[in-house]
Short mmCIF file of C-alpha atoms in Angstrom, two decimals:
data_model
loop_
_atom_site.label_atom_id
_atom_site.label_comp_id
_atom_site.label_asym_id
_atom_site.label_seq_id
_atom_site.Cartn_x
_atom_site.Cartn_y
_atom_site.Cartn_z
CA UNK A 1 224.42 88.93 48.02
CA UNK A 2 227.00 89.90 49.50
CA UNK A 3 226.89 93.31 50.64
CA UNK A 4 229.12 96.26 50.22
CA UNK A 5 230.05 97.61 52.90
CA UNK A 6 231.46 100.34 51.04
CA UNK A 7 228.21 102.24 50.58
CA UNK A 8 227.52 102.18 54.43
CA UNK A 9 229.01 105.93 55.91
CA UNK A 10 229.50 105.50 59.71
CA UNK A 11 228.46 107.95 62.18
CA UNK A 12 230.52 109.76 64.25
CA UNK A 13 231.12 109.51 68.12
CA UNK A 14 227.25 107.55 67.96
CA UNK A 15 225.51 104.87 69.26
CA UNK A 16 222.29 102.53 69.80
CA UNK A 17 220.06 102.94 72.30
CA UNK A 18 219.88 99.05 73.64
CA UNK A 19 215.98 99.75 74.65
CA UNK A 20 214.75 101.54 71.17
CA UNK A 21 216.63 101.43 68.63
CA UNK A 22 217.21 104.41 68.26
CA UNK A 23 221.20 106.59 67.57
CA UNK A 24 222.18 108.56 70.72
CA UNK A 25 225.27 111.29 70.30
CA UNK A 26 227.74 108.82 72.17
CA UNK A 27 231.68 109.54 72.47
CA UNK A 28 234.26 106.49 71.33
CA UNK A 29 231.64 104.71 69.38
CA UNK A 30 230.33 104.72 65.07
CA UNK A 31 227.48 103.26 64.05
CA UNK A 32 226.30 102.69 60.24
CA UNK A 33 223.32 105.41 59.86
CA UNK A 34 221.74 103.55 57.55
CA UNK A 35 221.01 99.54 58.52
CA UNK A 36 222.60 96.99 56.49
CA UNK A 37 220.77 94.18 55.13
CA UNK A 38 221.75 90.62 55.83
CA UNK A 39 220.48 86.99 55.05
CA UNK A 40 220.85 83.36 56.83
CA UNK A 41 224.44 82.27 56.67
CA UNK A 42 226.08 85.52 55.91
CA UNK A 43 229.20 86.34 57.80
CA UNK A 44 230.73 89.28 59.30
CA UNK A 45 234.99 90.07 59.53
CA UNK A 46 236.70 92.18 61.22
CA UNK A 47 239.59 93.68 59.77
CA UNK A 48 241.06 93.85 63.22
CA UNK A 49 240.69 90.77 65.34
CA UNK A 50 240.81 92.60 68.64
CA UNK A 51 238.15 94.98 67.46
CA UNK A 52 235.59 95.43 69.79
CA UNK A 53 231.49 95.75 68.73
CA UNK A 54 228.11 95.28 69.18
CA UNK A 55 224.99 94.25 66.89
CA UNK A 56 221.96 95.76 66.86
CA UNK A 57 219.38 93.39 64.89
CA UNK A 58 215.87 94.85 63.27
CA UNK A 59 213.20 93.32 61.46
CA UNK A 60 213.72 91.86 57.91
CA UNK A 61 209.69 92.97 57.79
CA UNK A 62 208.05 95.75 58.34
CA UNK A 63 205.98 97.37 61.62
CA UNK A 64 202.45 96.72 60.24
CA UNK A 65 202.35 100.71 62.24
CA UNK A 66 203.81 102.15 58.67
CA UNK A 67 201.35 99.75 56.56
CA UNK A 68 197.61 100.08 58.36
CA UNK A 69 198.11 104.09 60.38
CA UNK A 70 198.70 107.00 58.71
CA UNK A 71 202.76 107.22 60.45
CA UNK A 72 206.03 107.63 59.24
CA UNK A 73 209.35 106.96 60.95
CA UNK A 74 211.13 110.00 61.94
CA UNK A 75 214.28 107.53 60.83
CA UNK A 76 212.86 106.22 57.16
CA UNK A 77 213.51 102.78 59.08
CA UNK A 78 210.43 100.32 58.81
CA UNK A 79 211.55 97.94 60.83
CA UNK A 80 210.72 96.93 64.52
CA UNK A 81 213.94 96.97 66.32
CA UNK A 82 213.93 92.89 67.97
CA UNK A 83 216.12 93.76 71.16
CA UNK A 84 216.25 90.36 72.46
CA UNK A 85 217.95 89.29 69.01
CA UNK A 86 220.57 91.72 69.19
CA UNK A 87 224.19 91.73 70.97
CA UNK A 88 224.87 94.02 73.15
CA UNK A 89 227.64 92.29 75.03
CA UNK A 90 230.60 93.49 73.69
CA UNK A 91 232.53 91.62 71.15
CA UNK A 92 235.44 90.40 69.51
CA UNK A 93 236.29 88.15 66.50
CA UNK A 94 233.94 86.52 63.61
CA UNK A 95 230.35 86.52 63.79
CA UNK A 96 227.50 84.65 61.51
CA UNK A 97 223.59 85.43 61.16
CA UNK A 98 221.24 82.67 61.36
CA UNK A 99 218.17 84.11 59.89
CA UNK A 100 217.11 87.68 57.66
CA UNK A 101 217.55 90.51 59.56
CA UNK A 102 218.82 94.07 59.37
CA UNK A 103 221.52 95.31 61.55
CA UNK A 104 223.86 98.55 62.25
CA UNK A 105 227.14 97.90 63.76
CA UNK A 106 228.43 99.62 67.03
CA UNK A 107 232.06 100.47 66.62
CA UNK A 108 234.30 100.68 69.65
CA UNK A 109 236.17 102.80 68.39
CA UNK A 110 236.68 106.76 68.08
CA UNK A 111 236.74 108.62 64.58
CA UNK A 112 239.48 111.20 64.05
CA UNK A 113 237.34 112.19 61.47
CA UNK A 114 234.54 111.72 59.40
CA UNK A 115 234.10 110.15 55.59
CA UNK A 116 234.71 106.52 57.56
CA UNK A 117 232.91 103.28 55.56
CA UNK A 118 231.94 100.24 57.53
CA UNK A 119 234.26 98.24 54.44
CA UNK A 120 236.75 100.09 56.58
CA UNK A 121 236.51 98.02 59.50
CA UNK A 122 234.82 95.01 58.55
CA UNK A 123 235.03 92.26 55.39
CA UNK A 124 231.82 90.68 54.27
CA UNK A 125 231.58 87.68 53.41
CA UNK A 126 227.40 86.19 52.01
CA UNK A 127 225.92 85.00 49.00
CA UNK A 128 227.35 86.44 45.68
CA UNK A 129 224.55 85.58 43.06
CA UNK A 130 221.23 87.80 43.60
CA UNK A 131 218.24 87.39 46.41
CA UNK A 132 215.36 86.20 44.20
CA UNK A 133 212.36 87.64 43.91
CA UNK A 134 209.50 85.48 44.60
CA UNK A 135 207.16 83.46 42.20
CA UNK A 136 203.98 85.67 41.95
CA UNK A 137 206.17 88.70 40.65
CA UNK A 138 206.78 87.22 37.67
CA UNK A 139 203.17 85.97 37.47
CA UNK A 140 201.22 88.82 37.95
CA UNK A 141 204.06 90.49 35.49
CA UNK A 142 202.52 87.92 32.98
CA UNK A 143 199.25 88.33 33.91
CA UNK A 144 199.25 92.15 33.46
CA UNK A 145 201.05 91.90 30.40
CA UNK A 146 197.98 89.64 28.83
CA UNK A 147 195.73 93.04 29.59
CA UNK A 148 197.49 95.53 28.50
CA UNK A 149 197.99 93.21 25.34
CA UNK A 150 194.31 93.27 24.96
CA UNK A 151 193.26 96.59 25.03
CA UNK A 152 196.93 98.15 23.06
CA UNK A 153 196.64 98.55 19.56
CA UNK A 154 199.96 99.27 17.02
CA UNK A 155 200.06 103.49 17.38
CA UNK A 156 199.26 103.69 21.28
CA UNK A 157 201.80 104.71 23.42
CA UNK A 158 202.26 103.09 26.40
CA UNK A 159 203.97 104.38 29.84
CA UNK A 160 204.95 102.23 33.54
CA UNK A 161 203.03 104.96 36.18
CA UNK A 162 204.42 104.78 39.73
CA UNK A 163 203.55 107.56 42.92
CA UNK A 164 204.97 107.81 45.89
CA UNK A 165 207.13 105.05 46.49
CA UNK A 166 209.07 106.04 49.71
CA UNK A 167 211.37 104.56 49.42
CA UNK A 168 213.19 103.58 53.45
CA UNK A 169 214.57 100.77 54.81
CA UNK A 170 212.60 98.03 55.22
CA UNK A 171 210.20 99.11 52.12
CA UNK A 172 208.55 96.78 49.32
CA UNK A 173 210.98 99.26 46.63
CA UNK A 174 213.30 96.13 46.03
CA UNK A 175 210.23 93.55 44.77
CA UNK A 176 208.44 97.07 42.85
CA UNK A 177 211.50 97.81 41.15
CA UNK A 178 211.57 93.63 40.44
CA UNK A 179 208.11 93.64 39.17
CA UNK A 180 208.70 96.93 36.87
CA UNK A 181 211.40 94.77 34.91
CA UNK A 182 209.00 91.99 34.65
CA UNK A 183 206.65 93.90 32.93
CA UNK A 184 209.37 95.81 30.84
CA UNK A 185 210.55 93.18 29.53
CA UNK A 186 206.86 92.07 28.17
CA UNK A 187 205.43 95.69 26.51
CA UNK A 188 208.25 97.46 26.10
CA UNK A 189 206.42 100.55 27.89
CA UNK A 190 207.95 103.72 25.68
CA UNK A 191 208.75 105.42 29.64
CA UNK A 192 207.80 105.86 33.14
CA UNK A 193 206.10 108.66 34.59
CA UNK A 194 207.04 109.16 38.28
CA UNK A 195 204.56 111.01 39.88
CA UNK A 196 206.12 112.51 43.31
CA UNK A 197 207.23 111.02 47.30
CA UNK A 198 210.24 109.68 46.17
CA UNK A 199 211.27 109.38 49.96
CA UNK A 200 209.64 110.75 52.69
CA UNK A 201 212.01 114.08 53.67
CA UNK A 202 212.33 113.38 57.10
CA UNK A 203 215.89 112.65 57.01
CA UNK A 204 219.31 114.67 56.94
CA UNK A 205 220.22 116.33 53.47
CA UNK A 206 223.09 113.80 52.72
CA UNK A 207 220.69 110.78 53.45
CA UNK A 208 217.39 111.87 51.01
CA UNK A 209 220.01 112.68 48.24
CA UNK A 210 221.31 109.14 48.91
CA UNK A 211 218.08 107.10 48.93
CA UNK A 212 216.47 109.84 46.33
CA UNK A 213 219.30 109.00 43.18
CA UNK A 214 219.01 105.08 44.94
CA UNK A 215 215.66 104.76 43.07
CA UNK A 216 216.14 106.84 40.51
CA UNK A 217 218.83 104.76 39.19
CA UNK A 218 217.23 102.11 39.32
CA UNK A 219 214.13 103.70 37.73
CA UNK A 220 217.31 104.51 35.03
CA UNK A 221 217.76 101.01 34.29
CA UNK A 222 215.10 99.93 32.57
CA UNK A 223 216.40 101.80 29.80
CA UNK A 224 213.72 103.97 28.67
CA UNK A 225 213.16 107.27 29.22
CA UNK A 226 212.29 108.92 32.81
CA UNK A 227 209.95 111.62 33.83
CA UNK A 228 207.47 112.65 36.65
CA UNK A 229 206.88 115.60 39.11
CA UNK A 230 208.30 116.48 42.72
CA UNK A 231 206.05 115.17 45.07
CA UNK A 232 205.68 117.45 48.84
CA UNK A 233 207.96 115.31 50.07
CA UNK A 234 210.42 115.15 47.96
CA UNK A 235 211.55 118.39 49.03
CA UNK A 236 212.85 117.16 52.40
CA UNK A 237 210.59 119.77 54.34
CA UNK A 238 208.60 116.69 56.14
CA UNK A 239 207.49 117.98 59.75
CA UNK A 240 209.67 120.82 59.98
CA UNK A 241 212.75 119.06 58.91
CA UNK A 242 215.31 121.75 58.65
CA UNK A 243 217.57 120.06 55.28
CA UNK A 244 215.31 121.24 53.35
CA UNK A 245 216.13 121.75 49.09
CA UNK A 246 215.54 124.35 46.33
CA UNK A 247 212.91 123.57 44.07
CA UNK A 248 215.83 123.80 41.15
CA UNK A 249 218.08 121.37 43.52
CA UNK A 250 215.13 118.96 44.36
CA UNK A 251 214.58 119.65 40.51
CA UNK A 252 218.04 118.26 39.28
CA UNK A 253 218.21 115.11 42.00
CA UNK A 254 214.77 113.75 41.25
CA UNK A 255 213.86 114.59 37.49
CA UNK A 256 217.61 115.71 36.34
CA UNK A 257 216.12 118.34 34.80
CA UNK A 258 216.85 122.57 36.37
CA UNK A 259 212.64 123.15 36.70
CA UNK A 260 209.85 120.76 37.43
CA UNK A 261 207.37 122.54 35.00
CA UNK A 262 207.85 120.77 31.02
CA UNK A 263 206.03 118.60 29.15
CA UNK A 264 206.75 115.94 26.14
CA UNK A 265 205.73 114.86 22.66
CA UNK A 266 205.16 111.88 21.21
CA UNK A 267 204.14 113.43 17.40
CA UNK A 268 202.99 109.66 16.42
CA UNK A 269 200.12 109.75 19.01
CA UNK A 270 199.78 113.53 18.44
CA UNK A 271 200.59 113.26 22.60
CA UNK A 272 201.62 116.42 24.66
CA UNK A 273 202.49 115.34 28.49
CA UNK A 274 202.66 118.17 30.76
CA UNK A 275 204.28 117.73 34.26
CA UNK A 276 203.85 120.77 36.77
CA UNK A 277 205.40 121.29 40.27
CA UNK A 278 201.99 121.58 42.68
CA UNK A 279 204.00 122.74 46.24
CA UNK A 280 206.28 125.23 47.85
CA UNK A 281 207.03 124.62 51.79
CA UNK A 282 208.66 128.09 51.28
CA UNK A 283 204.77 129.52 50.15
CA UNK A 284 202.15 130.45 53.02
CA UNK A 285 199.42 128.71 50.18
CA UNK A 286 202.12 125.33 50.47
CA UNK A 287 199.38 123.26 47.42
CA UNK A 288 198.91 124.69 44.81
CA UNK A 289 200.38 126.07 41.45
CA UNK A 290 202.98 128.47 41.38
CA UNK A 291 201.87 132.11 38.74
CA UNK A 292 205.38 131.16 37.38
CA UNK A 293 204.09 127.14 37.01
CA UNK A 294 200.39 128.65 35.63
CA UNK A 295 202.57 130.98 33.04
CA UNK A 296 204.25 128.23 31.94
CA UNK A 297 201.20 126.11 31.85
CA UNK A 298 199.68 129.03 29.67
CA UNK A 299 202.53 128.94 27.34
CA UNK A 300 202.91 124.41 27.02
CA UNK A 301 199.20 124.91 25.83
CA UNK A 302 199.76 127.87 23.72
CA UNK A 303 202.16 125.84 21.91
CA UNK A 304 200.80 122.46 21.51
CA UNK A 305 201.09 121.58 17.99
CA UNK A 306 198.57 121.69 15.93
CA UNK A 307 195.90 118.82 16.48
CA UNK A 308 197.04 117.55 19.57
CA UNK A 309 195.86 115.58 22.87
CA UNK A 310 197.40 116.79 25.80
CA UNK A 311 197.69 115.25 28.96
CA UNK A 312 198.90 117.04 32.67
CA UNK A 313 200.53 115.18 35.76
CA UNK A 314 200.91 116.53 39.55
CA UNK A 315 201.86 115.11 42.34
CA UNK A 316 199.29 116.87 44.17
CA UNK A 317 195.72 117.14 43.10
CA UNK A 318 194.26 120.15 40.86
CA UNK A 319 190.85 120.75 43.25
CA UNK A 320 190.35 121.62 46.44
CA UNK A 321 187.62 119.19 47.09
CA UNK A 322 190.19 116.18 46.09
CA UNK A 323 192.63 117.12 48.61
CA UNK A 324 192.19 116.51 53.25
CA UNK A 325 195.35 118.36 53.68
CA UNK A 326 194.18 122.14 52.65
CA UNK A 327 190.96 124.21 51.94
CA UNK A 328 192.30 125.42 48.80
CA UNK A 329 194.43 124.60 45.71
CA UNK A 330 197.24 127.52 45.27
CA UNK A 331 195.75 129.10 41.26
CA UNK A 332 193.34 125.93 40.78
CA UNK A 333 190.97 127.86 38.39
CA UNK A 334 193.41 130.11 36.42
CA UNK A 335 195.31 126.55 35.27
CA UNK A 336 191.75 124.59 34.72
CA UNK A 337 190.34 127.63 32.91
CA UNK A 338 193.71 127.19 30.55
CA UNK A 339 192.40 123.40 29.83
CA UNK A 340 189.21 124.62 28.60
CA UNK A 341 190.54 127.52 26.40
CA UNK A 342 192.71 125.78 24.89
CA UNK A 343 189.50 122.89 24.29
CA UNK A 344 187.71 125.70 23.10
CA UNK A 345 189.56 128.06 21.45
CA UNK A 346 192.11 125.55 20.41
CA UNK A 347 189.77 122.77 19.73
CA UNK A 348 192.51 120.79 21.36
CA UNK A 349 191.54 117.34 23.41
CA UNK A 350 192.12 117.45 27.01
CA UNK A 351 192.65 113.36 27.89
CA UNK A 352 193.00 113.90 31.19
CA UNK A 353 195.01 115.42 34.64
CA UNK A 354 196.80 112.33 36.39
CA UNK A 355 198.19 112.67 39.84
CA UNK A 356 199.46 111.16 42.49
CA UNK A 357 199.52 111.96 46.54
CA UNK A 358 196.22 110.97 47.85
CA UNK A 359 197.68 107.43 48.09
CA UNK A 360 194.01 105.81 46.91
CA UNK A 361 192.81 105.55 43.88
CA UNK A 362 190.06 108.76 42.23
CA UNK A 363 188.70 109.21 38.90
CA UNK A 364 186.51 112.41 39.06
CA UNK A 365 184.99 114.01 36.14
CA UNK A 366 183.04 117.67 37.32
CA UNK A 367 185.35 119.39 35.13
CA UNK A 368 184.54 118.14 32.14
CA UNK A 369 187.27 115.51 31.88
CA UNK A 370 188.98 113.65 33.48
CA UNK A 371 190.85 113.79 37.12
CA UNK A 372 192.53 110.62 38.01
CA UNK A 373 194.09 109.50 41.14
CA UNK A 374 196.93 107.00 41.61
CA UNK A 375 197.09 104.83 44.69
CA UNK A 376 200.76 104.91 46.52
CA UNK A 377 203.39 102.69 45.13
CA UNK A 378 204.86 102.28 49.06
CA UNK A 379 203.35 99.10 51.05
CA UNK A 380 200.37 101.51 53.30
CA UNK A 381 196.86 100.25 53.62
CA UNK A 382 195.43 103.11 55.67
CA UNK A 383 191.51 105.15 55.41
CA UNK A 384 192.32 108.02 57.29
CA UNK A 385 192.92 110.99 55.29
CA UNK A 386 191.40 110.39 52.16
CA UNK A 387 189.30 112.41 50.15
CA UNK A 388 184.93 111.56 49.56
CA UNK A 389 184.87 109.23 47.03
CA UNK A 390 188.35 107.76 46.92
CA UNK A 391 188.94 104.06 46.70
CA UNK A 392 192.58 102.92 49.67
CA UNK A 393 193.68 99.37 48.22
CA UNK A 394 194.19 96.64 51.07
CA UNK A 395 197.44 96.04 50.74
CA UNK A 396 198.84 92.78 52.04
CA UNK A 397 203.11 92.20 52.61
CA UNK A 398 204.76 89.07 50.60
CA UNK A 399 201.51 88.74 47.68
CA UNK A 400 200.42 90.68 44.48
CA UNK A 401 198.69 93.15 46.79
CA UNK A 402 201.68 94.42 48.54
CA UNK A 403 202.45 96.00 45.09
CA UNK A 404 200.54 98.77 43.26
CA UNK A 405 201.28 100.75 40.15
CA UNK A 406 199.69 101.26 36.56
CA UNK A 407 200.70 101.00 33.01
CA UNK A 408 198.85 103.49 31.22
CA UNK A 409 197.75 103.09 27.38
CA UNK A 410 197.78 105.93 25.84
CA UNK A 411 195.33 105.37 22.64
CA UNK A 412 195.96 106.94 19.80
CA UNK A 413 192.94 107.60 17.95
CA UNK A 414 190.90 108.44 20.88
CA UNK A 415 190.24 110.58 24.06
CA UNK A 416 190.34 107.30 25.79
CA UNK A 417 193.48 105.99 27.96
CA UNK A 418 193.74 102.22 29.96
CA UNK A 419 195.14 102.29 33.66
CA UNK A 420 196.14 98.12 33.68
CA UNK A 421 197.02 97.26 37.39
CA UNK A 422 199.71 95.78 38.44
CA UNK A 423 199.05 94.00 41.72
CA UNK A 424 196.36 95.84 44.37
CA UNK A 425 193.26 97.00 43.28
CA UNK A 426 191.47 96.90 39.31
CA UNK A 427 191.92 97.97 35.63
CA UNK A 428 190.13 101.08 34.84
CA UNK A 429 189.63 102.46 31.02
CA UNK A 430 188.94 105.90 31.49
CA UNK A 431 186.42 107.06 28.39
CA UNK A 432 185.47 110.58 27.27
#
């Protein structure tokens, strides 16, 4: 559809390297940090016919290295710079695009102050219709909905469940959003659960906030409650990023809550869902559960109504053996012990502990209840840095396997729950 150029702020005194497509400082120029998506037939018209500009072009699809190896682009742009398709000869006048791409526009004008947008310099003429999603989105949604219907009982609680979106330019979020919408139309889930890592956490704070708000807004448009956990990338400290977010800032941004440790009750299903924070970049033992989080867990278990079953959610797994990035998980033993006590002293059922972070599927029963890992919704398939016994799904762009998320069906009158897979992987029926 026609691009809204008001959404693309300009970086002053900045340009694009004609060899590599990276941004670099250059006095008297300005460029949009976030590449703009264009389609064949779109037309760019300068408001000033004498305005000089250049066009840096990037591929419409991700660089395979970001799908099949452990790699994160420093500017959160998965696409490939295409110098032969770029226009580095300074030009004026209108420009018509002949194929889909992402572009940065290098404006030859010194900006007197920050706060300018592409809309201050260009008109955009393009298709006013929403870009169509491929047929397989609806076809896979129909298959998923039919399997949910076979497993769902009248009083069960149903949730859309995903993790590790890692929103970047050129990522598959547009398709994930469409697939969530297509399934929700058919199953009418009670809520959506996101287990963290909405973005890569590599950008200046204003851009991480912008991208996070974009994903959160898309999820809210489903019209159902959204729950979730903070991921290690969400705090915006990844790889030494100096634009970190505080715990409360991140919680408000990602979860719409002042603090990330909380619970949600579904009385009809006798279900308490507990969400825990599991990472602190400013702590020596970064992965795990702070003393404050453990106290919150104890209180939420203690105050659970009689007869309620509990399900725990976090980003990081609760056991070190399920985590390749550290040898310990802070307060892991205390958290697990609280759940055992809930079962023994209160006679309560622990349905399971569900987490993301590993970008792999796995179920562990070593603690007497299932600890379930959910693969990443980001289009990604590499086998490095995965815990023993986990499964990394094969993913391919342009087909259902590029997507990966689940419909969680919590059965009302048992200790069982189901994970019905959209995209890559298989359904999992968890029984105790």
